[in-house]
Amino acid sequence: MSSPLEKPQIISHIQKSLNYTLFDCKWIPCSAKFVCMGNFARGSGVMQIYEVQHGELQMVKEIEKDKPIKCGTFGATSLQQRHLATGDFGGNLNVWNLEAPDLPVYSVKAHKEIVNTIDGVGGLGIGEGAPEIVTGSRDGTVKVWDPRQKDTPVANMEPTEGEAKRDCWTVAFGHAFNDQDRCVCAGYDNGDIKLFDLRNMSLRWETNIKNGVCCVEFDRKDINMNKLVATSLEGKFHVFDMRTQHPTKGFASVSEKAHKSTVWQVRHLPQNRDIFMTAGGAGNLHLWKYEYPAQRIKKDANDVDMGVAGSVSLLQNVTLSTQPIASLDWSPDKQGLCVCSAFDQTLRVLIVTKLNRV
């Protein structure tokens, strides 16, 4: 990896300016299409489906809804149906059939305030067990939904009586490696990270990283917890080794100050869990590789197992925009293909090369 040309390159393949604010974009599984979500200046929500054809973007469909759409996921749908679950500014969780999007196939008033974040598991052949959706909101609650069960959440993690409500900015599923086990990780505006065990319905671990947590993601949802990346305001991110939990010290972690501004997103490469991309508030992307330590477990003074954190190395970085890159999604089918959206109302399809060589 000595010469600069040997490194992965991040190439902006297609750029498209749009006439609305983009909040999220997701590849539609098993296709060259993706869906963008956002809001028009007139206050309504929008979903647009684009297809990549011969180096151009063709709009396949535009769907307008009452409320601005903040976030979406395909994580709880089957590969046959490919239904999109969305969270909107009115606190609603809707599941859409994009072929017939007039009415949602599932709808629930999930939260009192805006749904900031959403994730799904148990669909697309990823993660054992039932399909579930998790939503996090400004109202301070994190709720888990089963699209087969109407109106009531399967689990509701909310502050206890008298405890201050914190804005939940990000949620992620993980540890779904058999029928019973499943965890949800949530990040809050005060720097709290909480890991909820859905099997025992308990808080398994919590920590505080001193800055608002913008994004959390496990490197894989469907394996015994391996790594968790948490990104925050003021340019820092933390990688936690989730294999070994010490009774008092929790999980070992390594932190890196990368961007000069907020790190809005982190996304692991679907084809290699040790490579991930962070998206920053100054319009830049950083591509990282995690290196494991020689030994992942050591004994403390009392002969109790504790984890050992590895290190992260920067593979490549690029500045695409002057505005924050608010969403980023790797194609699950084509290695190195990704789509990102920024607050300059521009959609970008990127190609990252040489990922098989790092």
mmCIF file of N, CA and C in Angstrom, residues 115-240:
data_model
loop_
_atom_site.group_PDB
_atom_site.id
_atom_site.type_symbol
_atom_site.label_atom_id
_atom_site.label_comp_id
_atom_site.label_asym_id
_atom_site.label_seq_id
_atom_site.Cartn_x
_atom_site.Cartn_y
_atom_site.Cartn_z
ATOM 1 N N VAL A 115 -39.719 11.384 14.620
ATOM 2 C CA VAL A 115 -38.909 10.158 14.629
ATOM 3 C C VAL A 115 -37.556 10.519 14.008
ATOM 4 N N ASN A 116 -36.509 10.562 14.840
ATOM 5 C CA ASN A 116 -35.185 10.953 14.353
ATOM 6 C C ASN A 116 -34.488 9.844 13.582
ATOM 7 N N THR A 117 -34.771 8.596 13.979
ATOM 8 C CA THR A 117 -33.911 7.506 13.534
ATOM 9 C C THR A 117 -34.687 6.199 13.515
ATOM 10 N N ILE A 118 -34.302 5.307 12.605
ATOM 11 C CA ILE A 118 -35.021 4.030 12.445
ATOM 12 C C ILE A 118 -34.021 2.959 12.032
ATOM 13 N N ASP A 119 -34.286 1.714 12.431
ATOM 14 C CA ASP A 119 -33.471 0.590 11.952
ATOM 15 C C ASP A 119 -34.343 -0.656 11.941
ATOM 16 N N GLY A 120 -33.967 -1.631 11.124
ATOM 17 C CA GLY A 120 -34.736 -2.865 11.023
ATOM 18 C C GLY A 120 -33.828 -4.064 11.048
ATOM 19 N N VAL A 121 -34.413 -5.201 11.481
ATOM 20 C CA VAL A 121 -33.647 -6.454 11.512
ATOM 21 C C VAL A 121 -34.630 -7.601 11.281
ATOM 22 N N GLY A 122 -34.089 -8.765 10.904
ATOM 23 C CA GLY A 122 -34.946 -9.936 10.725
ATOM 24 C C GLY A 122 -35.495 -10.060 9.319
ATOM 25 N N GLY A 123 -35.209 -9.060 8.465
ATOM 26 C CA GLY A 123 -35.604 -9.138 7.066
ATOM 27 C C GLY A 123 -34.381 -9.322 6.191
ATOM 28 N N LEU A 124 -34.583 -9.421 4.882
ATOM 29 C CA LEU A 124 -33.500 -9.500 3.886
ATOM 30 C C LEU A 124 -32.542 -10.658 4.149
ATOM 31 N N GLY A 125 -32.973 -11.601 4.983
ATOM 32 C CA GLY A 125 -32.082 -12.711 5.330
ATOM 33 C C GLY A 125 -30.978 -12.315 6.278
ATOM 34 N N ILE A 126 -31.101 -11.124 6.919
ATOM 35 C CA ILE A 126 -30.061 -10.661 7.845
ATOM 36 C C ILE A 126 -30.618 -10.687 9.263
ATOM 37 N N GLY A 127 -30.058 -11.522 10.110
ATOM 38 C CA GLY A 127 -30.510 -11.594 11.506
ATOM 39 C C GLY A 127 -31.573 -12.661 11.666
ATOM 40 N N GLU A 128 -31.391 -13.511 12.676
ATOM 41 C CA GLU A 128 -32.373 -14.561 12.959
ATOM 42 C C GLU A 128 -33.585 -13.951 13.666
ATOM 43 N N GLY A 129 -34.687 -14.698 13.673
ATOM 44 C CA GLY A 129 -35.844 -14.279 14.462
ATOM 45 C C GLY A 129 -36.817 -13.410 13.686
ATOM 46 N N ALA A 130 -37.740 -12.813 14.443
ATOM 47 C CA ALA A 130 -38.857 -12.071 13.850
ATOM 48 C C ALA A 130 -38.385 -10.760 13.232
ATOM 49 N N PRO A 131 -39.116 -10.281 12.199
ATOM 50 C CA PRO A 131 -38.790 -8.953 11.669
ATOM 51 C C PRO A 131 -39.200 -7.881 12.672
ATOM 52 N N GLU A 132 -38.283 -6.968 12.968
ATOM 53 C CA GLU A 132 -38.595 -5.903 13.921
ATOM 54 C C GLU A 132 -38.009 -4.586 13.443
ATOM 55 N N ILE A 133 -38.688 -3.499 13.849
ATOM 56 C CA ILE A 133 -38.251 -2.143 13.518
ATOM 57 C C ILE A 133 -38.044 -1.411 14.829
ATOM 58 N N VAL A 134 -36.963 -0.643 14.932
ATOM 59 C CA VAL A 134 -36.764 0.180 16.136
ATOM 60 C C VAL A 134 -36.766 1.647 15.718
ATOM 61 N N THR A 135 -37.448 2.481 16.522
ATOM 62 C CA THR A 135 -37.495 3.920 16.259
ATOM 63 C C THR A 135 -37.018 4.675 17.491
ATOM 64 N N GLY A 136 -36.339 5.801 17.250
ATOM 65 C CA GLY A 136 -35.896 6.682 18.331
ATOM 66 C C GLY A 136 -36.398 8.083 18.040
ATOM 67 N N SER A 137 -36.797 8.813 19.086
ATOM 68 C CA SER A 137 -37.482 10.089 18.860
ATOM 69 C C SER A 137 -36.983 11.183 19.791
ATOM 70 N N ARG A 138 -37.362 12.406 19.420
ATOM 71 C CA ARG A 138 -37.079 13.553 20.263
ATOM 72 C C ARG A 138 -37.810 13.461 21.610
ATOM 73 N N ASP A 139 -38.865 12.657 21.671
ATOM 74 C CA ASP A 139 -39.600 12.529 22.946
ATOM 75 C C ASP A 139 -38.852 11.692 23.984
ATOM 76 N N GLY A 140 -37.641 11.215 23.620
ATOM 77 C CA GLY A 140 -36.795 10.521 24.596
ATOM 78 C C GLY A 140 -36.986 9.017 24.643
ATOM 79 N N THR A 141 -37.935 8.484 23.868
ATOM 80 C CA THR A 141 -38.199 7.047 23.932
ATOM 81 C C THR A 141 -37.590 6.318 22.741
ATOM 82 N N VAL A 142 -37.300 5.033 22.983
ATOM 83 C CA VAL A 142 -36.860 4.113 21.931
ATOM 84 C C VAL A 142 -37.856 2.963 21.949
ATOM 85 N N LYS A 143 -38.483 2.696 20.797
ATOM 86 C CA LYS A 143 -39.522 1.656 20.757
ATOM 87 C C LYS A 143 -39.220 0.636 19.671
ATOM 88 N N VAL A 144 -39.512 -0.620 19.995
ATOM 89 C CA VAL A 144 -39.326 -1.720 19.053
ATOM 90 C C VAL A 144 -40.700 -2.193 18.593
ATOM 91 N N TRP A 145 -40.858 -2.319 17.268
ATOM 92 C CA TRP A 145 -42.152 -2.664 16.663
ATOM 93 C C TRP A 145 -42.028 -3.941 15.855
ATOM 94 N N ASP A 146 -43.095 -4.750 15.931
ATOM 95 C CA ASP A 146 -43.218 -5.909 15.048
ATOM 96 C C ASP A 146 -44.310 -5.567 14.032
ATOM 97 N N PRO A 147 -43.977 -5.492 12.730
ATOM 98 C CA PRO A 147 -44.981 -5.069 11.749
ATOM 99 C C PRO A 147 -46.194 -6.005 11.668
ATOM 100 N N ARG A 148 -46.122 -7.156 12.340
ATOM 101 C CA ARG A 148 -47.283 -8.062 12.339
ATOM 102 C C ARG A 148 -48.214 -7.763 13.520
ATOM 103 N N GLN A 149 -47.770 -6.861 14.411
ATOM 104 C CA GLN A 149 -48.566 -6.535 15.603
ATOM 105 C C GLN A 149 -48.979 -5.077 15.549
ATOM 106 N N LYS A 150 -50.271 -4.820 15.594
ATOM 107 C CA LYS A 150 -50.790 -3.472 15.393
ATOM 108 C C LYS A 150 -50.691 -2.649 16.682
ATOM 109 N N ASP A 151 -50.425 -1.358 16.539
ATOM 110 C CA ASP A 151 -50.620 -0.326 17.569
ATOM 111 C C ASP A 151 -49.684 -0.334 18.779
ATOM 112 N N THR A 152 -49.302 -1.506 19.298
ATOM 113 C CA THR A 152 -48.470 -1.480 20.509
ATOM 114 C C THR A 152 -47.056 -1.971 20.210
ATOM 115 N N PRO A 153 -46.056 -1.288 20.787
ATOM 116 C CA PRO A 153 -44.668 -1.730 20.558
ATOM 117 C C PRO A 153 -44.364 -3.027 21.311
ATOM 118 N N VAL A 154 -43.405 -3.787 20.801
ATOM 119 C CA VAL A 154 -42.958 -5.008 21.485
ATOM 120 C C VAL A 154 -42.126 -4.624 22.707
ATOM 121 N N ALA A 155 -41.423 -3.518 22.612
ATOM 122 C CA ALA A 155 -40.601 -3.041 23.735
ATOM 123 C C ALA A 155 -40.578 -1.518 23.697
ATOM 124 N N ASN A 156 -40.523 -0.918 24.873
ATOM 125 C CA ASN A 156 -40.519 0.543 24.976
ATOM 126 C C ASN A 156 -39.484 0.939 26.024
ATOM 127 N N MET A 157 -38.407 1.568 25.582
ATOM 128 C CA MET A 157 -37.354 2.008 26.505
ATOM 129 C C MET A 157 -37.522 3.514 26.697
ATOM 130 N N GLU A 158 -38.018 3.903 27.854
ATOM 131 C CA GLU A 158 -38.241 5.332 28.090
ATOM 132 C C GLU A 158 -37.649 5.731 29.433
ATOM 133 N N PRO A 159 -37.394 7.047 29.634
ATOM 134 C CA PRO A 159 -36.830 7.490 30.903
ATOM 135 C C PRO A 159 -37.805 7.200 32.044
ATOM 136 N N THR A 160 -37.273 6.895 33.234
ATOM 137 C CA THR A 160 -38.132 6.633 34.390
ATOM 138 C C THR A 160 -38.767 7.940 34.870
ATOM 139 N N GLU A 161 -39.777 7.825 35.705
ATOM 140 C CA GLU A 161 -40.478 9.000 36.235
ATOM 141 C C GLU A 161 -39.481 9.968 36.876
ATOM 142 N N GLY A 162 -39.585 11.237 36.505
ATOM 143 C CA GLY A 162 -38.718 12.244 37.119
ATOM 144 C C GLY A 162 -37.373 12.399 36.439
ATOM 145 N N GLU A 163 -37.017 11.438 35.578
ATOM 146 C CA GLU A 163 -35.735 11.529 34.863
ATOM 147 C C GLU A 163 -35.911 12.431 33.637
ATOM 148 N N ALA A 164 -34.891 13.234 33.353
ATOM 149 C CA ALA A 164 -34.987 14.163 32.215
ATOM 150 C C ALA A 164 -35.055 13.373 30.910
ATOM 151 N N LYS A 165 -35.895 13.850 29.982
ATOM 152 C CA LYS A 165 -35.986 13.215 28.663
ATOM 153 C C LYS A 165 -34.855 13.738 27.791
ATOM 154 N N ARG A 166 -34.108 12.828 27.188
ATOM 155 C CA ARG A 166 -33.043 13.224 26.278
ATOM 156 C C ARG A 166 -33.454 12.879 24.856
ATOM 157 N N ASP A 167 -33.087 13.746 23.944
ATOM 158 C CA ASP A 167 -33.374 13.552 22.525
ATOM 159 C C ASP A 167 -32.590 12.343 22.007
ATOM 160 N N CYS A 168 -33.299 11.308 21.528
ATOM 161 C CA CYS A 168 -32.619 10.138 20.955
ATOM 162 C C CYS A 168 -32.320 10.405 19.486
ATOM 163 N N TRP A 169 -31.039 10.412 19.138
ATOM 164 C CA TRP A 169 -30.617 10.770 17.788
ATOM 165 C C TRP A 169 -30.373 9.564 16.888
ATOM 166 N N THR A 170 -30.070 8.406 17.482
ATOM 167 C CA THR A 170 -29.678 7.270 16.641
ATOM 168 C C THR A 170 -29.975 5.944 17.330
ATOM 169 N N VAL A 171 -30.408 4.959 16.551
ATOM 170 C CA VAL A 171 -30.637 3.606 17.063
ATOM 171 C C VAL A 171 -30.060 2.588 16.075
ATOM 172 N N ALA A 172 -29.705 1.405 16.594
ATOM 173 C CA ALA A 172 -29.173 0.349 15.729
ATOM 174 C C ALA A 172 -29.430 -1.006 16.364
ATOM 175 N N PHE A 173 -29.801 -1.975 15.529
ATOM 176 C CA PHE A 173 -29.930 -3.364 15.976
ATOM 177 C C PHE A 173 -28.585 -4.069 15.884
ATOM 178 N N GLY A 174 -28.423 -5.101 16.717
ATOM 179 C CA GLY A 174 -27.240 -5.951 16.643
ATOM 180 C C GLY A 174 -27.465 -7.233 17.419
ATOM 181 N N HIS A 175 -26.473 -8.136 17.382
ATOM 182 C CA HIS A 175 -26.456 -9.343 18.221
ATOM 183 C C HIS A 175 -27.588 -10.312 17.875
ATOM 184 N N ALA A 176 -28.157 -10.191 16.638
ATOM 185 C CA ALA A 176 -29.304 -11.034 16.264
ATOM 186 C C ALA A 176 -28.801 -12.306 15.590
ATOM 187 N N PHE A 177 -28.007 -13.101 16.346
ATOM 188 C CA PHE A 177 -27.365 -14.256 15.721
ATOM 189 C C PHE A 177 -28.111 -15.564 15.970
ATOM 190 N N ASN A 178 -29.197 -15.519 16.769
ATOM 191 C CA ASN A 178 -30.063 -16.701 16.892
ATOM 192 C C ASN A 178 -31.494 -16.217 17.128
ATOM 193 N N ASP A 179 -32.426 -17.161 17.349
ATOM 194 C CA ASP A 179 -33.840 -16.785 17.463
ATOM 195 C C ASP A 179 -34.142 -15.910 18.673
ATOM 196 N N GLN A 180 -33.359 -16.081 19.745
ATOM 197 C CA GLN A 180 -33.703 -15.389 20.994
ATOM 198 C C GLN A 180 -32.951 -14.076 21.204
ATOM 199 N N ASP A 181 -31.659 -14.068 20.892
ATOM 200 C CA ASP A 181 -30.833 -12.914 21.255
ATOM 201 C C ASP A 181 -31.017 -11.761 20.284
ATOM 202 N N ARG A 182 -31.043 -10.549 20.843
ATOM 203 C CA ARG A 182 -31.129 -9.345 20.019
ATOM 204 C C ARG A 182 -30.871 -8.147 20.920
ATOM 205 N N CYS A 183 -30.118 -7.191 20.415
ATOM 206 C CA CYS A 183 -29.838 -5.978 21.192
ATOM 207 C C CYS A 183 -30.191 -4.746 20.363
ATOM 208 N N VAL A 184 -30.509 -3.671 21.073
ATOM 209 C CA VAL A 184 -30.676 -2.359 20.440
ATOM 210 C C VAL A 184 -29.713 -1.398 21.119
ATOM 211 N N CYS A 185 -28.971 -0.660 20.317
ATOM 212 C CA CYS A 185 -28.099 0.380 20.861
ATOM 213 C C CYS A 185 -28.701 1.732 20.501
ATOM 214 N N ALA A 186 -28.737 2.647 21.476
ATOM 215 C CA ALA A 186 -29.305 3.976 21.236
ATOM 216 C C ALA A 186 -28.312 5.044 21.679
ATOM 217 N N GLY A 187 -28.240 6.132 20.898
ATOM 218 C CA GLY A 187 -27.363 7.255 21.235
ATOM 219 C C GLY A 187 -28.189 8.512 21.431
ATOM 220 N N TYR A 188 -27.804 9.332 22.407
ATOM 221 C CA TYR A 188 -28.612 10.486 22.806
ATOM 222 C C TYR A 188 -27.811 11.794 22.683
ATOM 223 N N ASP A 189 -28.554 12.898 22.750
ATOM 224 C CA ASP A 189 -27.940 14.214 22.515
ATOM 225 C C ASP A 189 -26.976 14.652 23.619
ATOM 226 N N ASN A 190 -27.011 13.981 24.784
ATOM 227 C CA ASN A 190 -26.102 14.362 25.872
ATOM 228 C C ASN A 190 -24.863 13.466 25.925
ATOM 229 N N GLY A 191 -24.690 12.612 24.919
ATOM 230 C CA GLY A 191 -23.506 11.745 24.882
ATOM 231 C C GLY A 191 -23.725 10.363 25.441
ATOM 232 N N ASP A 192 -24.940 10.078 25.946
ATOM 233 C CA ASP A 192 -25.226 8.731 26.470
ATOM 234 C C ASP A 192 -25.308 7.725 25.329
ATOM 235 N N ILE A 193 -24.737 6.538 25.560
ATOM 236 C CA ILE A 193 -24.957 5.384 24.681
ATOM 237 C C ILE A 193 -25.522 4.278 25.567
ATOM 238 N N LYS A 194 -26.653 3.726 25.177
ATOM 239 C CA LYS A 194 -27.288 2.676 25.980
ATOM 240 C C LYS A 194 -27.490 1.438 25.119
ATOM 241 N N LEU A 195 -27.159 0.290 25.709
ATOM 242 C CA LEU A 195 -27.327 -0.989 25.025
ATOM 243 C C LEU A 195 -28.432 -1.763 25.735
ATOM 244 N N PHE A 196 -29.537 -1.980 25.023
ATOM 245 C CA PHE A 196 -30.684 -2.686 25.596
ATOM 246 C C PHE A 196 -30.676 -4.131 25.103
ATOM 247 N N ASP A 197 -30.812 -5.061 26.038
ATOM 248 C CA ASP A 197 -30.900 -6.483 25.700
ATOM 249 C C ASP A 197 -32.377 -6.836 25.561
ATOM 250 N N LEU A 198 -32.824 -7.158 24.344
ATOM 251 C CA LEU A 198 -34.250 -7.418 24.121
ATOM 252 C C LEU A 198 -34.659 -8.814 24.583
ATOM 253 N N ARG A 199 -33.687 -9.685 24.787
ATOM 254 C CA ARG A 199 -34.033 -11.029 25.275
ATOM 255 C C ARG A 199 -34.433 -10.965 26.753
ATOM 256 N N ASN A 200 -33.634 -10.238 27.537
ATOM 257 C CA ASN A 200 -33.919 -10.125 28.981
ATOM 258 C C ASN A 200 -34.701 -8.864 29.319
ATOM 259 N N MET A 201 -34.974 -8.027 28.303
ATOM 260 C CA MET A 201 -35.642 -6.741 28.521
ATOM 261 C C MET A 201 -34.930 -5.939 29.620
ATOM 262 N N SER A 202 -33.618 -5.789 29.455
ATOM 263 C CA SER A 202 -32.846 -5.075 30.471
ATOM 264 C C SER A 202 -31.835 -4.148 29.802
ATOM 265 N N LEU A 203 -31.337 -3.181 30.582
ATOM 266 C CA LEU A 203 -30.251 -2.312 30.113
ATOM 267 C C LEU A 203 -28.952 -3.065 30.355
ATOM 268 N N ARG A 204 -28.280 -3.435 29.284
ATOM 269 C CA ARG A 204 -27.085 -4.280 29.440
ATOM 270 C C ARG A 204 -25.837 -3.462 29.770
ATOM 271 N N TRP A 205 -25.774 -2.255 29.193
ATOM 272 C CA TRP A 205 -24.550 -1.440 29.361
ATOM 273 C C TRP A 205 -24.874 -0.011 28.991
ATOM 274 N N GLU A 206 -24.227 0.936 29.669
ATOM 275 C CA GLU A 206 -24.342 2.332 29.235
ATOM 276 C C GLU A 206 -23.035 3.049 29.484
ATOM 277 N N THR A 207 -22.799 4.075 28.677
ATOM 278 C CA THR A 207 -21.602 4.891 28.834
ATOM 279 C C THR A 207 -21.930 6.286 28.329
ATOM 280 N N ASN A 208 -20.995 7.212 28.527
ATOM 281 C CA ASN A 208 -21.191 8.564 28.018
ATOM 282 C C ASN A 208 -19.911 8.999 27.316
ATOM 283 N N ILE A 209 -20.047 9.502 26.065
ATOM 284 C CA ILE A 209 -18.842 9.892 25.315
ATOM 285 C C ILE A 209 -18.676 11.421 25.265
ATOM 286 N N LYS A 210 -19.425 12.121 26.150
ATOM 287 C CA LYS A 210 -19.244 13.562 26.411
ATOM 288 C C LYS A 210 -19.719 14.495 25.297
ATOM 289 N N ASN A 211 -20.090 13.944 24.163
ATOM 290 C CA ASN A 211 -20.633 14.753 23.073
ATOM 291 C C ASN A 211 -21.846 14.044 22.503
ATOM 292 N N GLY A 212 -22.781 14.827 21.976
ATOM 293 C CA GLY A 212 -23.984 14.230 21.400
ATOM 294 C C GLY A 212 -23.660 13.118 20.420
ATOM 295 N N VAL A 213 -24.384 11.989 20.532
ATOM 296 C CA VAL A 213 -24.115 10.814 19.691
ATOM 297 C C VAL A 213 -24.967 10.902 18.434
ATOM 298 N N CYS A 214 -24.307 11.103 17.288
ATOM 299 C CA CYS A 214 -25.030 11.314 16.024
ATOM 300 C C CYS A 214 -25.411 10.012 15.350
ATOM 301 N N CYS A 215 -24.578 8.995 15.490
ATOM 302 C CA CYS A 215 -24.842 7.752 14.776
ATOM 303 C C CYS A 215 -24.158 6.590 15.496
ATOM 304 N N VAL A 216 -24.868 5.486 15.650
ATOM 305 C CA VAL A 216 -24.245 4.242 16.129
ATOM 306 C C VAL A 216 -24.536 3.146 15.114
ATOM 307 N N GLU A 217 -23.561 2.262 14.911
ATOM 308 C CA GLU A 217 -23.807 1.103 14.042
ATOM 309 C C GLU A 217 -22.911 -0.056 14.454
ATOM 310 N N PHE A 218 -23.510 -1.252 14.536
ATOM 311 C CA PHE A 218 -22.719 -2.474 14.703
ATOM 312 C C PHE A 218 -22.120 -2.843 13.352
ATOM 313 N N ASP A 219 -20.945 -3.475 13.381
ATOM 314 C CA ASP A 219 -20.331 -3.832 12.095
ATOM 315 C C ASP A 219 -21.160 -4.878 11.359
ATOM 316 N N ARG A 220 -21.873 -5.720 12.092
ATOM 317 C CA ARG A 220 -22.828 -6.670 11.519
ATOM 318 C C ARG A 220 -23.986 -6.818 12.506
ATOM 319 N N LYS A 221 -25.224 -6.923 11.967
ATOM 320 C CA LYS A 221 -26.376 -7.097 12.850
ATOM 321 C C LYS A 221 -26.569 -8.547 13.262
ATOM 322 N N ASP A 222 -26.125 -9.469 12.389
ATOM 323 C CA ASP A 222 -26.547 -10.861 12.524
ATOM 324 C C ASP A 222 -25.455 -11.779 13.072
ATOM 325 N N ILE A 223 -24.495 -11.209 13.820
ATOM 326 C CA ILE A 223 -23.455 -12.036 14.447
ATOM 327 C C ILE A 223 -23.408 -11.702 15.928
ATOM 328 N N ASN A 224 -22.758 -12.573 16.697
ATOM 329 C CA ASN A 224 -22.454 -12.273 18.084
ATOM 330 C C ASN A 224 -21.738 -10.921 18.097
ATOM 331 N N MET A 225 -22.232 -9.973 18.910
ATOM 332 C CA MET A 225 -21.719 -8.591 18.863
ATOM 333 C C MET A 225 -20.201 -8.552 18.734
ATOM 334 N N ASN A 226 -19.712 -7.837 17.746
ATOM 335 C CA ASN A 226 -18.273 -7.797 17.496
ATOM 336 C C ASN A 226 -17.704 -6.400 17.718
ATOM 337 N N LYS A 227 -18.199 -5.420 16.948
ATOM 338 C CA LYS A 227 -17.737 -4.039 17.119
ATOM 339 C C LYS A 227 -18.923 -3.100 16.988
ATOM 340 N N LEU A 228 -18.805 -1.961 17.665
ATOM 341 C CA LEU A 228 -19.807 -0.901 17.558
ATOM 342 C C LEU A 228 -19.057 0.406 17.319
ATOM 343 N N VAL A 229 -19.481 1.161 16.312
ATOM 344 C CA VAL A 229 -18.904 2.495 16.094
ATOM 345 C C VAL A 229 -19.942 3.533 16.488
ATOM 346 N N ALA A 230 -19.508 4.526 17.268
ATOM 347 C CA ALA A 230 -20.384 5.635 17.657
ATOM 348 C C ALA A 230 -19.719 6.933 17.222
ATOM 349 N N THR A 231 -20.458 7.768 16.487
ATOM 350 C CA THR A 231 -19.903 9.050 16.036
ATOM 351 C C THR A 231 -20.566 10.181 16.807
ATOM 352 N N SER A 232 -19.875 11.310 16.901
ATOM 353 C CA SER A 232 -20.393 12.371 17.772
ATOM 354 C C SER A 232 -20.143 13.758 17.197
ATOM 355 N N LEU A 233 -20.689 14.741 17.885
ATOM 356 C CA LEU A 233 -20.415 16.141 17.582
ATOM 357 C C LEU A 233 -18.922 16.407 17.780
ATOM 358 N N GLU A 234 -18.430 17.464 17.187
ATOM 359 C CA GLU A 234 -17.037 17.910 17.352
ATOM 360 C C GLU A 234 -16.008 16.919 16.819
ATOM 361 N N GLY A 235 -16.437 16.082 15.857
ATOM 362 C CA GLY A 235 -15.452 15.365 15.047
ATOM 363 C C GLY A 235 -14.860 14.085 15.578
ATOM 364 N N LYS A 236 -15.423 13.542 16.668
ATOM 365 C CA LYS A 236 -14.829 12.329 17.225
ATOM 366 C C LYS A 236 -15.692 11.116 16.930
ATOM 367 N N PHE A 237 -15.047 9.955 16.766
ATOM 368 C CA PHE A 237 -15.820 8.713 16.791
ATOM 369 C C PHE A 237 -15.097 7.682 17.652
ATOM 370 N N HIS A 238 -15.865 6.717 18.155
ATOM 371 C CA HIS A 238 -15.347 5.688 19.059
ATOM 372 C C HIS A 238 -15.679 4.324 18.477
ATOM 373 N N VAL A 239 -14.708 3.407 18.538
ATOM 374 C CA VAL A 239 -14.965 2.023 18.141
ATOM 375 C C VAL A 239 -14.859 1.167 19.400
ATOM 376 N N PHE A 240 -15.956 0.496 19.744
ATOM 377 C CA PHE A 240 -15.996 -0.363 20.927
ATOM 378 C C PHE A 240 -15.850 -1.820 20.490
#
